[in-house]
N, CA, C and O atoms as a CHARMM CRD file, in Angstrom:
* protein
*
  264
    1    1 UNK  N      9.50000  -6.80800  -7.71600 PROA 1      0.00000
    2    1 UNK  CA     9.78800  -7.65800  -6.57800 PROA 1      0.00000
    3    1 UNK  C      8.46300  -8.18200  -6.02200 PROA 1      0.00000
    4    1 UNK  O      7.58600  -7.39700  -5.66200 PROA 1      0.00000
    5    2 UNK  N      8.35900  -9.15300  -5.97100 PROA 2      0.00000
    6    2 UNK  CA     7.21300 -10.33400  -5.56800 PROA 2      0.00000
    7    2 UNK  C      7.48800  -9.53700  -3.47900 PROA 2      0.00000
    8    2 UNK  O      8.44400  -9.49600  -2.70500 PROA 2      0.00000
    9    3 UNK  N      5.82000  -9.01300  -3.41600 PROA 3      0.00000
   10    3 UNK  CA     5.76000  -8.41300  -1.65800 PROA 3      0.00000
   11    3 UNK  C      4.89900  -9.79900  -1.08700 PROA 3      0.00000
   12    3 UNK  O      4.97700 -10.11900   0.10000 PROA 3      0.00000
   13    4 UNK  N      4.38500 -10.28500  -1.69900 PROA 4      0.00000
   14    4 UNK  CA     3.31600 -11.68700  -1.16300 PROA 4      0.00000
   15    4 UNK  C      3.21900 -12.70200  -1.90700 PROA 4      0.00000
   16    4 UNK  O      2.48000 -12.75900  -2.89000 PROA 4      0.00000
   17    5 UNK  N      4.03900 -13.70500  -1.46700 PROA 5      0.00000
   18    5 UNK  CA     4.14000 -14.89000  -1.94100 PROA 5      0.00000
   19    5 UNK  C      2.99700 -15.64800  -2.29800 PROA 5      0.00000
   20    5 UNK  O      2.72600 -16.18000  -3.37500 PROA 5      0.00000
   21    6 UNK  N      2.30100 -15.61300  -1.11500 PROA 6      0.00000
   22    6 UNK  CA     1.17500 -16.58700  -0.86600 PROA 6      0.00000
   23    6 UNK  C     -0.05400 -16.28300  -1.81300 PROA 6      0.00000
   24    6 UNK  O     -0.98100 -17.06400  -2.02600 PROA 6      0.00000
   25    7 UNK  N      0.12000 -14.78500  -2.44200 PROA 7      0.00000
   26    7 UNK  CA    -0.95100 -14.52100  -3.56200 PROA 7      0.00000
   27    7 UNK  C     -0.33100 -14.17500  -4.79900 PROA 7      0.00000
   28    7 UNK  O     -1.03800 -14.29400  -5.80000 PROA 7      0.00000
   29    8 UNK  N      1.15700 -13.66000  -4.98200 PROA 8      0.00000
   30    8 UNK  CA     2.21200 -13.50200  -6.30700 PROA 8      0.00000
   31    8 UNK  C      1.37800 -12.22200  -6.84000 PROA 8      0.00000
   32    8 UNK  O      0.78100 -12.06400  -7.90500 PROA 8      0.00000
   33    9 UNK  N      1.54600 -11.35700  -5.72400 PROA 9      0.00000
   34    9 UNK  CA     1.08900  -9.85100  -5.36400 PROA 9      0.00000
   35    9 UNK  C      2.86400  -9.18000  -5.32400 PROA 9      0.00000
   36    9 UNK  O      3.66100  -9.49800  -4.44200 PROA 9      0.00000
   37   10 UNK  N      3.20900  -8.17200  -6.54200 PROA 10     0.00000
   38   10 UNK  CA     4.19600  -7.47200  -6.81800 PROA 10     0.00000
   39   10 UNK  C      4.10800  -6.21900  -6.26900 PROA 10     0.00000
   40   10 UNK  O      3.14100  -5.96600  -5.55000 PROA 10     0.00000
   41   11 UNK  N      5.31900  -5.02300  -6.57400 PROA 11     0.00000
   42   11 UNK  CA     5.10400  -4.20500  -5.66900 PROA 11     0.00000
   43   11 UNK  C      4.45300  -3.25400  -6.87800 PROA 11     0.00000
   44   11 UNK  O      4.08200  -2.16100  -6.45200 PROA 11     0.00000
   45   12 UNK  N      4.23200  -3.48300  -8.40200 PROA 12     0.00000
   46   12 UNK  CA     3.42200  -3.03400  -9.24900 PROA 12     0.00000
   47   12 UNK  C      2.17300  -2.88400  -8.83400 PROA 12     0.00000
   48   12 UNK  O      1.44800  -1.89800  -8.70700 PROA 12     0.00000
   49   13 UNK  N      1.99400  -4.34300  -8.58800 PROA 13     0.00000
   50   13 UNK  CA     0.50100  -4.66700  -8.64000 PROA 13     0.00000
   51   13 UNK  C     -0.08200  -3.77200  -7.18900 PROA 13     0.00000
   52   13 UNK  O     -1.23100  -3.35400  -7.04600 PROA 13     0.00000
   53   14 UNK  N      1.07000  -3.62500  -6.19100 PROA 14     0.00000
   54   14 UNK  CA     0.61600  -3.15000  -4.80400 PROA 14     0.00000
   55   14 UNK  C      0.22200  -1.37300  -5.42700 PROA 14     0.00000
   56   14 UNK  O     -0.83300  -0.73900  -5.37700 PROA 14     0.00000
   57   15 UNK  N      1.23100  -1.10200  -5.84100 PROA 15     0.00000
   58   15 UNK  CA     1.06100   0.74700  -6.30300 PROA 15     0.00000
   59   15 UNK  C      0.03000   0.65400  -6.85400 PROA 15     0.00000
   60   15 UNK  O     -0.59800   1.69900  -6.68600 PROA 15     0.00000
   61   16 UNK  N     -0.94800  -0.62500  -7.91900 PROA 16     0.00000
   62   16 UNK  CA    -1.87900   0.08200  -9.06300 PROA 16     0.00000
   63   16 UNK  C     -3.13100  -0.21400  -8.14100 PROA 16     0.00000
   64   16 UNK  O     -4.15100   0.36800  -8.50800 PROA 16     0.00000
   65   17 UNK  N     -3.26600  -1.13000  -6.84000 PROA 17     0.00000
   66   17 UNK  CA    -4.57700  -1.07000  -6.02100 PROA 17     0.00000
   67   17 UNK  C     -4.80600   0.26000  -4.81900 PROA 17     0.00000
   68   17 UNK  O     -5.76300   0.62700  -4.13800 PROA 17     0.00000
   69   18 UNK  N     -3.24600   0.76700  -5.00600 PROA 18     0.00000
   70   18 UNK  CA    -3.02800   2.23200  -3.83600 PROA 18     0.00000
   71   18 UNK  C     -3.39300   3.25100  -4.95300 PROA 18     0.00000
   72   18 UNK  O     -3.93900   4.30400  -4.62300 PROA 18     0.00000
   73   19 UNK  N     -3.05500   2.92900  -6.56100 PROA 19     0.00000
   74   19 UNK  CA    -3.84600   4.34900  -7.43600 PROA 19     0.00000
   75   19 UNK  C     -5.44500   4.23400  -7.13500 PROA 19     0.00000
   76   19 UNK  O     -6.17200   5.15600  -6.76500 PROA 19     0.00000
   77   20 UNK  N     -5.83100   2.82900  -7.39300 PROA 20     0.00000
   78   20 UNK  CA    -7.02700   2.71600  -7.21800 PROA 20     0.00000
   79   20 UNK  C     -7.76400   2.76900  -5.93800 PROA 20     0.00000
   80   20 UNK  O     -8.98800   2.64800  -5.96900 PROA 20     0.00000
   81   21 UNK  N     -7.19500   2.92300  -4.90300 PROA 21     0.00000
   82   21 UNK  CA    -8.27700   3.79300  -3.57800 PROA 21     0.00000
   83   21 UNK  C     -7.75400   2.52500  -2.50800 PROA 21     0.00000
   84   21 UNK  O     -8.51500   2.34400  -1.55800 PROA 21     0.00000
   85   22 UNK  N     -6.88400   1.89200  -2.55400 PROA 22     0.00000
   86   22 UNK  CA    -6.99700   0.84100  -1.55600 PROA 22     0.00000
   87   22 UNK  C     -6.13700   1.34300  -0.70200 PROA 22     0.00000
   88   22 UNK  O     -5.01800   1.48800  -1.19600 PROA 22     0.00000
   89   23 UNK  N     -6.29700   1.83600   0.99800 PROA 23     0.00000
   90   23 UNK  CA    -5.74000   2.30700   1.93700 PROA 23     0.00000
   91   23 UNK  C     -5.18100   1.41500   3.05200 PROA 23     0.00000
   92   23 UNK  O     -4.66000   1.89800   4.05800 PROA 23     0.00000
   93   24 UNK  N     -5.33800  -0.25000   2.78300 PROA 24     0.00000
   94   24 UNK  CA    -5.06700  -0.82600   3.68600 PROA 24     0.00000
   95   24 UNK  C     -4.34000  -2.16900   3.21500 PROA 24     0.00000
   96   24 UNK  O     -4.60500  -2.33000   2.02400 PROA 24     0.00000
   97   25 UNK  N     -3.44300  -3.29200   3.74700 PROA 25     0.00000
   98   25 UNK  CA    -3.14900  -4.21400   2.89900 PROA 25     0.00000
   99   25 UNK  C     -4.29300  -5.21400   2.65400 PROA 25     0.00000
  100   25 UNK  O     -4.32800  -6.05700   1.75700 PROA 25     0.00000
  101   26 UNK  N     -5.41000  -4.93400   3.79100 PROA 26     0.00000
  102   26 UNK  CA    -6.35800  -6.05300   3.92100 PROA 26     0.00000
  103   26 UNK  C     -7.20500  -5.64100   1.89200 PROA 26     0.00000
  104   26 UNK  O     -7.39900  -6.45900   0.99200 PROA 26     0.00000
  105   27 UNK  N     -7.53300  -3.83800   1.89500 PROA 27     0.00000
  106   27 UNK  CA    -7.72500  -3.67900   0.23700 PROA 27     0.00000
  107   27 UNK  C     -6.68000  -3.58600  -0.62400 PROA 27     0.00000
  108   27 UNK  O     -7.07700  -3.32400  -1.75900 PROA 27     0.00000
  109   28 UNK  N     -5.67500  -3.67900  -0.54800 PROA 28     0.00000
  110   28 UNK  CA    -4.70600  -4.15400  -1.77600 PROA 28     0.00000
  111   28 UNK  C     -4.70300  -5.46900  -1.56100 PROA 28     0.00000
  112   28 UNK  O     -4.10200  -6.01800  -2.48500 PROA 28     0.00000
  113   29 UNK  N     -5.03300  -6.10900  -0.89400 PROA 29     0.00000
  114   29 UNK  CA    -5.30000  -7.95800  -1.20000 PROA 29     0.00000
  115   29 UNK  C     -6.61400  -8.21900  -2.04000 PROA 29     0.00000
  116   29 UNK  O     -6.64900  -8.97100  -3.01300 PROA 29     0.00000
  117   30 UNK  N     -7.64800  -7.53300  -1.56400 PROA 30     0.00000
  118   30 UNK  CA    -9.04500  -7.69200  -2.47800 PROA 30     0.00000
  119   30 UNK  C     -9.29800  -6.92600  -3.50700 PROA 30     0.00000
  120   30 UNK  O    -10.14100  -7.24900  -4.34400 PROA 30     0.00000
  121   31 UNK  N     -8.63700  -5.87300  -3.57300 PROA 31     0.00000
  122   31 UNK  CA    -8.20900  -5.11800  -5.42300 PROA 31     0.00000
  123   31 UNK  C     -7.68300  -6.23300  -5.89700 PROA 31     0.00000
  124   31 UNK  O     -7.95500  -6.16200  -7.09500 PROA 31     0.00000
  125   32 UNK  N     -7.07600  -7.26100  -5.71900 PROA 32     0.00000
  126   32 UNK  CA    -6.71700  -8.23100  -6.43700 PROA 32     0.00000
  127   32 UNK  C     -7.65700  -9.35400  -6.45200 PROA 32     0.00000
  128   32 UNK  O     -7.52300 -10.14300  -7.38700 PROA 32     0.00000
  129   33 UNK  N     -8.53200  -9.56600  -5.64300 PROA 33     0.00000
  130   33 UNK  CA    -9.36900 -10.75800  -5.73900 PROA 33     0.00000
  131   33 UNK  C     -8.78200 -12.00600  -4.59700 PROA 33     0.00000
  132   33 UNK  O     -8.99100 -13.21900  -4.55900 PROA 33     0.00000
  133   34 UNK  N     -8.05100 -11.18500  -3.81400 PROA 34     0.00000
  134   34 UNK  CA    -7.85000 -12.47100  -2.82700 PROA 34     0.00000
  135   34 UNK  C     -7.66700 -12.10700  -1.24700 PROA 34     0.00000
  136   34 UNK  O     -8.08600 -10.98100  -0.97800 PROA 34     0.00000
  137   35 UNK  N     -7.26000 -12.65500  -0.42300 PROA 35     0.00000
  138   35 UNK  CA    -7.38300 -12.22900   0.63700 PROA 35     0.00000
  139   35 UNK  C     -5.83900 -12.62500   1.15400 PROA 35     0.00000
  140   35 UNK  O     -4.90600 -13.11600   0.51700 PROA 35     0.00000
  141   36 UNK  N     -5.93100 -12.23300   2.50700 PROA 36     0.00000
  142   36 UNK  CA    -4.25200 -11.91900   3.47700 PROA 36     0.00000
  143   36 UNK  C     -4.21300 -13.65700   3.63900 PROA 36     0.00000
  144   36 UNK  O     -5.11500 -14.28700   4.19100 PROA 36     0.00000
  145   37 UNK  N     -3.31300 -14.11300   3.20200 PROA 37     0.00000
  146   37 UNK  CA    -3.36000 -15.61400   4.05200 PROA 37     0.00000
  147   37 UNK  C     -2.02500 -15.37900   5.43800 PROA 37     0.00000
  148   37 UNK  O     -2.15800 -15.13100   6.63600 PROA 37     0.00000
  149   38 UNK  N     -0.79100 -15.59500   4.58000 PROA 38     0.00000
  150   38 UNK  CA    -0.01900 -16.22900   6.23200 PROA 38     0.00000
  151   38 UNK  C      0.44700 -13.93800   7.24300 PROA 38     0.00000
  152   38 UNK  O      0.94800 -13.47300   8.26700 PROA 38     0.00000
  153   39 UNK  N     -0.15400 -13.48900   6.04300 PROA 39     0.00000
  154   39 UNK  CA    -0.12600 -11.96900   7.13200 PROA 39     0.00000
  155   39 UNK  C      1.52300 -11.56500   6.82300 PROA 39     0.00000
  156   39 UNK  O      1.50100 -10.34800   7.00800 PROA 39     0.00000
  157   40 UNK  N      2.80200 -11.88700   6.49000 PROA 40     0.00000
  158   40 UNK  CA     4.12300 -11.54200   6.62800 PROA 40     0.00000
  159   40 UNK  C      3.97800 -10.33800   5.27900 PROA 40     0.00000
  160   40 UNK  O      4.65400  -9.31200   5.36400 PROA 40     0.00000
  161   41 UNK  N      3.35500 -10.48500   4.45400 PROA 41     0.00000
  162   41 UNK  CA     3.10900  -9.39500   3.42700 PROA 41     0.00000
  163   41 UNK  C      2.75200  -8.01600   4.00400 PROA 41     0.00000
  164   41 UNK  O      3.07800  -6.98200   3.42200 PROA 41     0.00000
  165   42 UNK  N      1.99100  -8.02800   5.30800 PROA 42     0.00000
  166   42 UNK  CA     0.94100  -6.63000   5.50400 PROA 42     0.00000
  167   42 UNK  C      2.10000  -5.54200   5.65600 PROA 42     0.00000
  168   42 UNK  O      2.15300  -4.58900   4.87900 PROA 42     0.00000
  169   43 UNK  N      3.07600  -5.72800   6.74200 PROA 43     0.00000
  170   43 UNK  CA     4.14300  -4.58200   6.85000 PROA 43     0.00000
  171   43 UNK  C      4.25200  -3.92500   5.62300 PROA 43     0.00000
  172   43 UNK  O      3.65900  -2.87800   5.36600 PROA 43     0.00000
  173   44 UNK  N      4.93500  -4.47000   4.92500 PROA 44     0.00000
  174   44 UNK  CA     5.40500  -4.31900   3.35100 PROA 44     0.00000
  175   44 UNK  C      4.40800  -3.32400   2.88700 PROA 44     0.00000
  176   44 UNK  O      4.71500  -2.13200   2.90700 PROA 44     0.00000
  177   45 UNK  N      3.14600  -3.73700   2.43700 PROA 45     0.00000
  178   45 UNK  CA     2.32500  -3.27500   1.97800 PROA 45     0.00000
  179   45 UNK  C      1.91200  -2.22900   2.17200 PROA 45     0.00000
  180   45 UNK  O      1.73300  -1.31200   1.37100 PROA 45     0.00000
  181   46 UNK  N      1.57700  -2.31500   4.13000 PROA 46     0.00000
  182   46 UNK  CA     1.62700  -0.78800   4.68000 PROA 46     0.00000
  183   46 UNK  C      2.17800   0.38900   4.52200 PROA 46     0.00000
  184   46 UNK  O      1.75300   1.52400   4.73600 PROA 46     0.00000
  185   47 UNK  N      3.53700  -0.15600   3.98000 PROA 47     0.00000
  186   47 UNK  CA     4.72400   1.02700   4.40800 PROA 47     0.00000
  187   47 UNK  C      4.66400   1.25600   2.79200 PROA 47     0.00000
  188   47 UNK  O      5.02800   2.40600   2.54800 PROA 47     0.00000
  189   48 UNK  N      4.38000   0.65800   1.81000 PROA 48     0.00000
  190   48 UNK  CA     4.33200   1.26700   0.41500 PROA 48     0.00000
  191   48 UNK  C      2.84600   2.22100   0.36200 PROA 48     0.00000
  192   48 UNK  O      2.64600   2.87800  -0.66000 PROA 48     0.00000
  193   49 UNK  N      2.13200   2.25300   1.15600 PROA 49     0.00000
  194   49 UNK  CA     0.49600   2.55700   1.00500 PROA 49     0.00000
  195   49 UNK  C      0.97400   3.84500   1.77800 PROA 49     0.00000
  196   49 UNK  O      0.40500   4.91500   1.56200 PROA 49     0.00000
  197   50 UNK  N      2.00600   3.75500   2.67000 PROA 50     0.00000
  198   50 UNK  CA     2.10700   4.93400   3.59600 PROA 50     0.00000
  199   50 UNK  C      3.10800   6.16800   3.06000 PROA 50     0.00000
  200   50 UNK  O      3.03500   7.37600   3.28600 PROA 50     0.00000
  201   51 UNK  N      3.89500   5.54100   2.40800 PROA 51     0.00000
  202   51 UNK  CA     4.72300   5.52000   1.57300 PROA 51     0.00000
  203   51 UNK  C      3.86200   6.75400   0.33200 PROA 51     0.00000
  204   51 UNK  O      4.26200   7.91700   0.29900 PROA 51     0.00000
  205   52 UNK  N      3.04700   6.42400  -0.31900 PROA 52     0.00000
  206   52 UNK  CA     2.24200   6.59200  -1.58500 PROA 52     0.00000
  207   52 UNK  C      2.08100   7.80900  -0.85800 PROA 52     0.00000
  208   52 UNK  O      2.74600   8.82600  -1.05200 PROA 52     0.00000
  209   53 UNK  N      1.00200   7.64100   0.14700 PROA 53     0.00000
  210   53 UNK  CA     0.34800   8.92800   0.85900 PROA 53     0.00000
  211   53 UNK  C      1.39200   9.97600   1.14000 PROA 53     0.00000
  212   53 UNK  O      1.17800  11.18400   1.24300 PROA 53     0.00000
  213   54 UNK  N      2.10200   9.59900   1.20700 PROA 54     0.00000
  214   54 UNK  CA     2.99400  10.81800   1.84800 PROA 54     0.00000
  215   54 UNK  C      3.62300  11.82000   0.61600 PROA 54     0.00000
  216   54 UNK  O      4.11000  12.94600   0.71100 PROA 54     0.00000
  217   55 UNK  N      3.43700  11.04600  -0.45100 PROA 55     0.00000
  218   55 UNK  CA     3.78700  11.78700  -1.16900 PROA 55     0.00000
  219   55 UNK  C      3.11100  12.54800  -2.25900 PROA 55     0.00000
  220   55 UNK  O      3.43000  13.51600  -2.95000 PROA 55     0.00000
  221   56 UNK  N      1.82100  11.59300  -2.15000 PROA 56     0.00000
  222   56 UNK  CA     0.42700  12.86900  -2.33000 PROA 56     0.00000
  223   56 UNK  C      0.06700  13.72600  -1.69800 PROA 56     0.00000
  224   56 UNK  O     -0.25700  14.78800  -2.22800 PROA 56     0.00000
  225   57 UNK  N      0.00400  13.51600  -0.21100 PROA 57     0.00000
  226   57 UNK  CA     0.08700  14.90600   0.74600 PROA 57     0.00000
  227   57 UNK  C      0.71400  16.09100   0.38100 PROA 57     0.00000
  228   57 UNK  O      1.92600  16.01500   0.58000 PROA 57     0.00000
  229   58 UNK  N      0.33700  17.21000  -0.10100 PROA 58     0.00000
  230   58 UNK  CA     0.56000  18.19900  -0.22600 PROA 58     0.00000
  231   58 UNK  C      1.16300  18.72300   1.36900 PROA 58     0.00000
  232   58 UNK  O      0.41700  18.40500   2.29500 PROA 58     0.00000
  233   59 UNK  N      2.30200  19.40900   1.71600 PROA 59     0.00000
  234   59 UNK  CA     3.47800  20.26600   2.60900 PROA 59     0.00000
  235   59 UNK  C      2.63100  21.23300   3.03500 PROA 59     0.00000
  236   59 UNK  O      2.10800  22.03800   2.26400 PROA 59     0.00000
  237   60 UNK  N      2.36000  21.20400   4.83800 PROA 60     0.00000
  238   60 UNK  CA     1.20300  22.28900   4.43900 PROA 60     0.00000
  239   60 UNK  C      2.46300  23.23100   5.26900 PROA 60     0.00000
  240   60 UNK  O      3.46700  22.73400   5.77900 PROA 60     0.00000
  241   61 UNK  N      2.10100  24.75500   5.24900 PROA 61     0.00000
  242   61 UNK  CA     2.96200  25.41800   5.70100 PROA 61     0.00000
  243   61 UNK  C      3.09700  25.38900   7.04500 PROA 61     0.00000
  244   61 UNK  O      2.26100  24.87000   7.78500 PROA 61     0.00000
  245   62 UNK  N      4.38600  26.06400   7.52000 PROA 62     0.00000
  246   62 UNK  CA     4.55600  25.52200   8.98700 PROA 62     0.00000
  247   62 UNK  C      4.03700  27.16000   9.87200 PROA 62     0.00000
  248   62 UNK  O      3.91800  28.25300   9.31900 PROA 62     0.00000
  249   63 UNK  N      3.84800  26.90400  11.09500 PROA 63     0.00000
  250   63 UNK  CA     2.88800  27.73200  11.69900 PROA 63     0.00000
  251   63 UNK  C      3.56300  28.41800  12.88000 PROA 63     0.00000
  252   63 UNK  O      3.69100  27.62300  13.81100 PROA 63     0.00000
  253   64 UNK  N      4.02900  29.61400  13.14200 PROA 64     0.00000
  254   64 UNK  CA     4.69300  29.46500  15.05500 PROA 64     0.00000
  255   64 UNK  C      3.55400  28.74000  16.14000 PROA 64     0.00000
  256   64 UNK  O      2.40400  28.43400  15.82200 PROA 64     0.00000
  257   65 UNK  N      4.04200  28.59000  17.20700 PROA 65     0.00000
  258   65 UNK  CA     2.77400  28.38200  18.16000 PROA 65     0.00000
  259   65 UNK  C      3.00100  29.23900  19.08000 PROA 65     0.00000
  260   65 UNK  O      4.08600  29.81700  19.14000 PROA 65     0.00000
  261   66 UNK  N      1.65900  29.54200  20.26100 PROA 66     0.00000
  262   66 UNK  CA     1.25600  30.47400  20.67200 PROA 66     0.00000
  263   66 UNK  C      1.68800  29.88900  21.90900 PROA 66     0.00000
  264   66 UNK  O      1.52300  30.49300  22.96900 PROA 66     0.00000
């Protein structure tokens, strides 16, 4: 599924600049060589980047509180 029109940025292409270290949509636009034009892409992007992380995050154990 095409996430940015304005650069024909997929949600492939979004996962392989989040393998490669990009934490923000502003660097999954320049892992590709281009930049944010009209901005309606960034949500999207975010929430797959946030998305990614969460599921590399290792569960840390849960704690009582004091």
């Amino acid at each position: 599924m095409i996430i940015c029109v304005c650069n024909r940025i997929n949600c492939r292409s979004v996962r392989e600049a989040v393998d490669a270290g990009a934490r923000s949509p502003k660097a999954v636009q320049a892992h590709h060589g281009c930049r944010i034009n009209c901005g309606k892409c960034s949500t999207t992007i975010g929430e797959m980047i946030a998305e990614k992380m969460d599921c590399q995050m290792p569960s840390l154990p849960m704690m009582a509180a004091e």
